[in-house]
Tab-separated table of N, CA and C in Angstrom:
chain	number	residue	atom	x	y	z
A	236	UNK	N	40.115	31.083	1.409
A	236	UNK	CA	40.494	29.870	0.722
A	236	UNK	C	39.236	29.037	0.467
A	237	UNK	N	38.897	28.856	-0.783
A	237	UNK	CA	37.579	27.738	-1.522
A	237	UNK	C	38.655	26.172	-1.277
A	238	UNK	N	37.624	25.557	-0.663
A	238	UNK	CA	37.707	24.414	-0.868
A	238	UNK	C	36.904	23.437	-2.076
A	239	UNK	N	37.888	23.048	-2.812
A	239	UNK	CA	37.372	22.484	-4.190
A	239	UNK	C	37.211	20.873	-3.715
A	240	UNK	N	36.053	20.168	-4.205
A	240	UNK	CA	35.904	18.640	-3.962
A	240	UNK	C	35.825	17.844	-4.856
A	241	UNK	N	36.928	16.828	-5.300
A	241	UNK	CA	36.774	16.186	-6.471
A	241	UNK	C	35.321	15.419	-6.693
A	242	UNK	N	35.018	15.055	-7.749
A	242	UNK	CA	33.533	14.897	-8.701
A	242	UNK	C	33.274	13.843	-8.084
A	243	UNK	N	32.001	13.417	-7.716
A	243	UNK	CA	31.885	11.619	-7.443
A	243	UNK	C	31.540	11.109	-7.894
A	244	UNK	N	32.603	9.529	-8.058
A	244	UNK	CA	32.612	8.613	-9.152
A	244	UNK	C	32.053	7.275	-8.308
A	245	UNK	N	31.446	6.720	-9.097
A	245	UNK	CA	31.245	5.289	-8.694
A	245	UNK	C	32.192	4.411	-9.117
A	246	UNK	N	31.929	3.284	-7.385
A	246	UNK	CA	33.309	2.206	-7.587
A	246	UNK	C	33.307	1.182	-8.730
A	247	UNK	N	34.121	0.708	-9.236
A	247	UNK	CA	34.388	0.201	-10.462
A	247	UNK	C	33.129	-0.945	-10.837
A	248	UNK	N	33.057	-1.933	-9.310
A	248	UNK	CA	31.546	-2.982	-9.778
A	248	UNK	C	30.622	-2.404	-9.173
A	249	UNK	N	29.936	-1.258	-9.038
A	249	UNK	CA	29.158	-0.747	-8.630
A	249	UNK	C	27.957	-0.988	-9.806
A	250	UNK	N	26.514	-1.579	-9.036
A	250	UNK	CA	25.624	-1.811	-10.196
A	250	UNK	C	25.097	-0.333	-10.410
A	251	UNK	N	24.603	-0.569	-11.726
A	251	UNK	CA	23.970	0.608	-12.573
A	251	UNK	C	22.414	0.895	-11.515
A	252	UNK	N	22.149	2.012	-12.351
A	252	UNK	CA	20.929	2.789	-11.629
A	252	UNK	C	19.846	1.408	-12.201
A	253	UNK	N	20.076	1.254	-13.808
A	253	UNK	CA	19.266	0.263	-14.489
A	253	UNK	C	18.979	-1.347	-13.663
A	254	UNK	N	20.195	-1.252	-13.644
A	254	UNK	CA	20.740	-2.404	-12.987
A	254	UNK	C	19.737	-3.257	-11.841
A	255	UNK	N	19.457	-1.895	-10.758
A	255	UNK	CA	18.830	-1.803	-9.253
A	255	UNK	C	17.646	-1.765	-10.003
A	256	UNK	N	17.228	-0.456	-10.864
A	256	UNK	CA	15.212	-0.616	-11.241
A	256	UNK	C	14.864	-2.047	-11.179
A	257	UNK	N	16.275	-2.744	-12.238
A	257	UNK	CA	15.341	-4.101	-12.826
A	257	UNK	C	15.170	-5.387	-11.052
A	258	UNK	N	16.218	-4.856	-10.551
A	258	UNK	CA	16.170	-5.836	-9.184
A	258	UNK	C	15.157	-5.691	-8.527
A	259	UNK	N	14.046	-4.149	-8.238
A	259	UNK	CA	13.773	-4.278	-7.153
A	259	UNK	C	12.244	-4.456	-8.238
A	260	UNK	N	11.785	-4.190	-9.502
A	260	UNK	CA	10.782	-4.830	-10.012
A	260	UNK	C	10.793	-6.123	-9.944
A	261	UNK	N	12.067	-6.576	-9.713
A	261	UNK	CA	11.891	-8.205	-9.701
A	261	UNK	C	11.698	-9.118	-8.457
A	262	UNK	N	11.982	-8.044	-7.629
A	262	UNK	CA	11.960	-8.306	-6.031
A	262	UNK	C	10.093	-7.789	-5.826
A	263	UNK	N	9.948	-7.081	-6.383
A	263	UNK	CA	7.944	-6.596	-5.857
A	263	UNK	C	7.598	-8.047	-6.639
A	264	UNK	N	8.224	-7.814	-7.888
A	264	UNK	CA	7.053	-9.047	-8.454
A	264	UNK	C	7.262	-10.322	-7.956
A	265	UNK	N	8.231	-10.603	-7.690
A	265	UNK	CA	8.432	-11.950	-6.483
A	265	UNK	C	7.559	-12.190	-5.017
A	266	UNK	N	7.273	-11.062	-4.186
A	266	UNK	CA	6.649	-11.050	-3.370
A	266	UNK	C	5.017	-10.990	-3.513
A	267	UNK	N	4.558	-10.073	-5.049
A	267	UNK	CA	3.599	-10.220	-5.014
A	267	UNK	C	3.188	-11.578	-5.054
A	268	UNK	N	3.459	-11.934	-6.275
A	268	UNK	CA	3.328	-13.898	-6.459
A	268	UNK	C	3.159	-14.638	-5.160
A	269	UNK	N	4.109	-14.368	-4.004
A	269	UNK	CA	3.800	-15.427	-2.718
A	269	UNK	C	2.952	-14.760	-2.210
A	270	UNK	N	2.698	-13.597	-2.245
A	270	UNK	CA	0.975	-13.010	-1.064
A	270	UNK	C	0.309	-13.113	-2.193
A	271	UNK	N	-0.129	-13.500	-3.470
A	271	UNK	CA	-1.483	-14.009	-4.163
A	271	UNK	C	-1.394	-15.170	-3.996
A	272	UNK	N	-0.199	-16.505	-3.688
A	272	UNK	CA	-0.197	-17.940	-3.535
A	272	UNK	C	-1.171	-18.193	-2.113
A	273	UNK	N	-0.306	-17.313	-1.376
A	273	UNK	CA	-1.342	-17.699	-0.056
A	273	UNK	C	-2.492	-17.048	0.080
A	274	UNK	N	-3.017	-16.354	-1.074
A	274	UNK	CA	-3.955	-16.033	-0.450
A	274	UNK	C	-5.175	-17.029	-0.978
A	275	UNK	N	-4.647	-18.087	-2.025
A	275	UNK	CA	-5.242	-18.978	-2.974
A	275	UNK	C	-5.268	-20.361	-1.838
A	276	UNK	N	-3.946	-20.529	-1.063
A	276	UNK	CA	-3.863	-21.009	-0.396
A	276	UNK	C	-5.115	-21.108	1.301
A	277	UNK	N	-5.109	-20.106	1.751
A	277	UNK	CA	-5.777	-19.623	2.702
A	277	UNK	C	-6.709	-18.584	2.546
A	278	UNK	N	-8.151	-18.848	1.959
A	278	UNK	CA	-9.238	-18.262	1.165
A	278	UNK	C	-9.587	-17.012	2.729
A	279	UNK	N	-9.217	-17.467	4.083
A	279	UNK	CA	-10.042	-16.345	4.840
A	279	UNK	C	-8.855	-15.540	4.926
A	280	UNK	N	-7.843	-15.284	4.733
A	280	UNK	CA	-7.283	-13.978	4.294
A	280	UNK	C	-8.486	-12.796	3.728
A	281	UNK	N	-8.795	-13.547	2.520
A	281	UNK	CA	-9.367	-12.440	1.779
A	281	UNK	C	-10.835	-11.980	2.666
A	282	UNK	N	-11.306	-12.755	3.235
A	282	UNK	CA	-11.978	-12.085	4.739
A	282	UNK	C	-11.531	-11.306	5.236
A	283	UNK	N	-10.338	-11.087	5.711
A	283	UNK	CA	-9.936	-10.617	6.762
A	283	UNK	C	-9.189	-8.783	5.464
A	284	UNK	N	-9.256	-9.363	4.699
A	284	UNK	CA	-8.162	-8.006	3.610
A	284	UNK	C	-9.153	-7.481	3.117
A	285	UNK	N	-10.228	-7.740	3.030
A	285	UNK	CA	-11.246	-7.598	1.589
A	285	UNK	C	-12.794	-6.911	2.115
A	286	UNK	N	-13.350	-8.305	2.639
A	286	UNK	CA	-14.874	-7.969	3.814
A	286	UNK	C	-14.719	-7.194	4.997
A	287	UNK	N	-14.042	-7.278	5.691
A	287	UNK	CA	-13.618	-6.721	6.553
A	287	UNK	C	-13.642	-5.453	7.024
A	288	UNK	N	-12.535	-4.859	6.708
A	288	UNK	CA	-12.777	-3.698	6.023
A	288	UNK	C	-14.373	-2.565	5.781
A	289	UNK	N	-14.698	-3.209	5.146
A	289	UNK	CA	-16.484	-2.887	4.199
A	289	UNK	C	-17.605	-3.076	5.568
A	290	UNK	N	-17.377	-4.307	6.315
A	290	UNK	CA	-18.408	-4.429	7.101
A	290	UNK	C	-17.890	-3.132	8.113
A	291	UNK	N	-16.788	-2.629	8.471
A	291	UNK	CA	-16.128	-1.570	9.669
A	291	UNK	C	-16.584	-0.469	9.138
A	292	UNK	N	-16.569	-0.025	7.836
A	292	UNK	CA	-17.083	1.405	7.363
A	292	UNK	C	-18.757	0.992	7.234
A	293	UNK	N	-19.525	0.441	6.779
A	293	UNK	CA	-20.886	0.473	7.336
A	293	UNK	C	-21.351	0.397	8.442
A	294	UNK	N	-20.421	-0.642	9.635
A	294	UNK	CA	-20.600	-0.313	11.224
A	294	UNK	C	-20.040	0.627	11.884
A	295	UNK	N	-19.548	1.862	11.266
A	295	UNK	CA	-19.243	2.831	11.438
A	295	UNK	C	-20.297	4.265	11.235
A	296	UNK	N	-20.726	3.688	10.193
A	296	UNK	CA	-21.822	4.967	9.524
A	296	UNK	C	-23.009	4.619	10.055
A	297	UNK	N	-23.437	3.236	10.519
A	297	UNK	CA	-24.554	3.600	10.958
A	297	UNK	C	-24.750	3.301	12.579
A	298	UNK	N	-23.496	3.259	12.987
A	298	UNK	CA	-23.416	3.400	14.480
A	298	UNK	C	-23.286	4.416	15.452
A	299	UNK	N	-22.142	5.332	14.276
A	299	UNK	CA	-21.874	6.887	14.862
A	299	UNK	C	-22.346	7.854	13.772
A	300	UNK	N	-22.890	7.281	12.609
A	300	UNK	CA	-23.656	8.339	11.628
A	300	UNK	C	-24.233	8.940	11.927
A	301	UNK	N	-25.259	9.887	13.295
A	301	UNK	CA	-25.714	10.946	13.478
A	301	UNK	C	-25.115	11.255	15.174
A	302	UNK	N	-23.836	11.068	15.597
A	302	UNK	CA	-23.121	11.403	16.711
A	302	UNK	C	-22.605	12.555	16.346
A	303	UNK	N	-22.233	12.774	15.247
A	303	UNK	CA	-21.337	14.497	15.041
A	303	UNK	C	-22.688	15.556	14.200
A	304	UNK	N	-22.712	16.277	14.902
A	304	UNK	CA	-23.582	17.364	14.141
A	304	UNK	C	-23.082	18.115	13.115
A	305	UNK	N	-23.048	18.486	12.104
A	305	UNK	CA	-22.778	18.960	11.244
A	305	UNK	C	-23.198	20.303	10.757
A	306	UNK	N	-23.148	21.416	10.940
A	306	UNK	CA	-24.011	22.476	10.232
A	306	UNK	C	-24.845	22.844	9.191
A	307	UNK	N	-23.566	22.147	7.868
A	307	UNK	CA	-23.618	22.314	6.834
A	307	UNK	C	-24.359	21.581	6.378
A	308	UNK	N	-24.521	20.226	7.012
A	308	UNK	CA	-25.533	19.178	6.176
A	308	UNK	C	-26.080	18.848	6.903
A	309	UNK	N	-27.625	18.954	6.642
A	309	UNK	CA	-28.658	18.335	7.491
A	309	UNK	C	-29.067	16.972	6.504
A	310	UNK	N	-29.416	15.705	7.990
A	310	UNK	CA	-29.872	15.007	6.978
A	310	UNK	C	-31.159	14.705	6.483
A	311	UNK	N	-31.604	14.159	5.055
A	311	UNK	CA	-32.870	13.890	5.265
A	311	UNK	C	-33.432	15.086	4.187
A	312	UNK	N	-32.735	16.164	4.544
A	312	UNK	CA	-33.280	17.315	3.804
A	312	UNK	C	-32.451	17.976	2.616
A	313	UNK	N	-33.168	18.297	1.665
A	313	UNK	CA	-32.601	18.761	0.578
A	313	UNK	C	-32.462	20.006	0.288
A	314	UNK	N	-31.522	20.853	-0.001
A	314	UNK	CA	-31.528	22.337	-0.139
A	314	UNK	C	-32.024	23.241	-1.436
A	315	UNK	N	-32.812	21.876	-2.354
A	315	UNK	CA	-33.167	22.729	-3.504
A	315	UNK	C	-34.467	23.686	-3.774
């Protein structure tokens, strides 16, 4: 015995697929607007999002930049 399953329908006020895209573009672009307000608002954010960041990958490279040996690349020297 096949068990047959009727088709699925959406409930009568059920919003459209369209419907939701346009909500949740309108919901990002709402949030973006208040995290660019504050960040106009409170300038060391962008310290903390921006510089930050940049100063950790250069105190990174030249703190542990010759701690891992590498085989393949020596530095300093060129293979041509």
């Amino acid at each position: 015995m096949t068990a047959i399953t009727a088709p699925r329908t959406r409930p009568r006020n059920a919003p459209s697929l369209l419907d939701q895209a346009r909500w949740a573009v309108s919901d990002t672009l709402t949030i973006t607007r208040r995290n660019l307000l504050v960040w106009m608002r409170v300038p060391a954010y962008i310290v903390f999002t921006v510089i930050q960041p940049v100063m950790f990958v250069l105190m990174f490279r030249y703190v542990f930049g010759g701690a891992i040996q590498v085989p393949a690349c020596r530095a300093g020297t060129s293979t041509s």
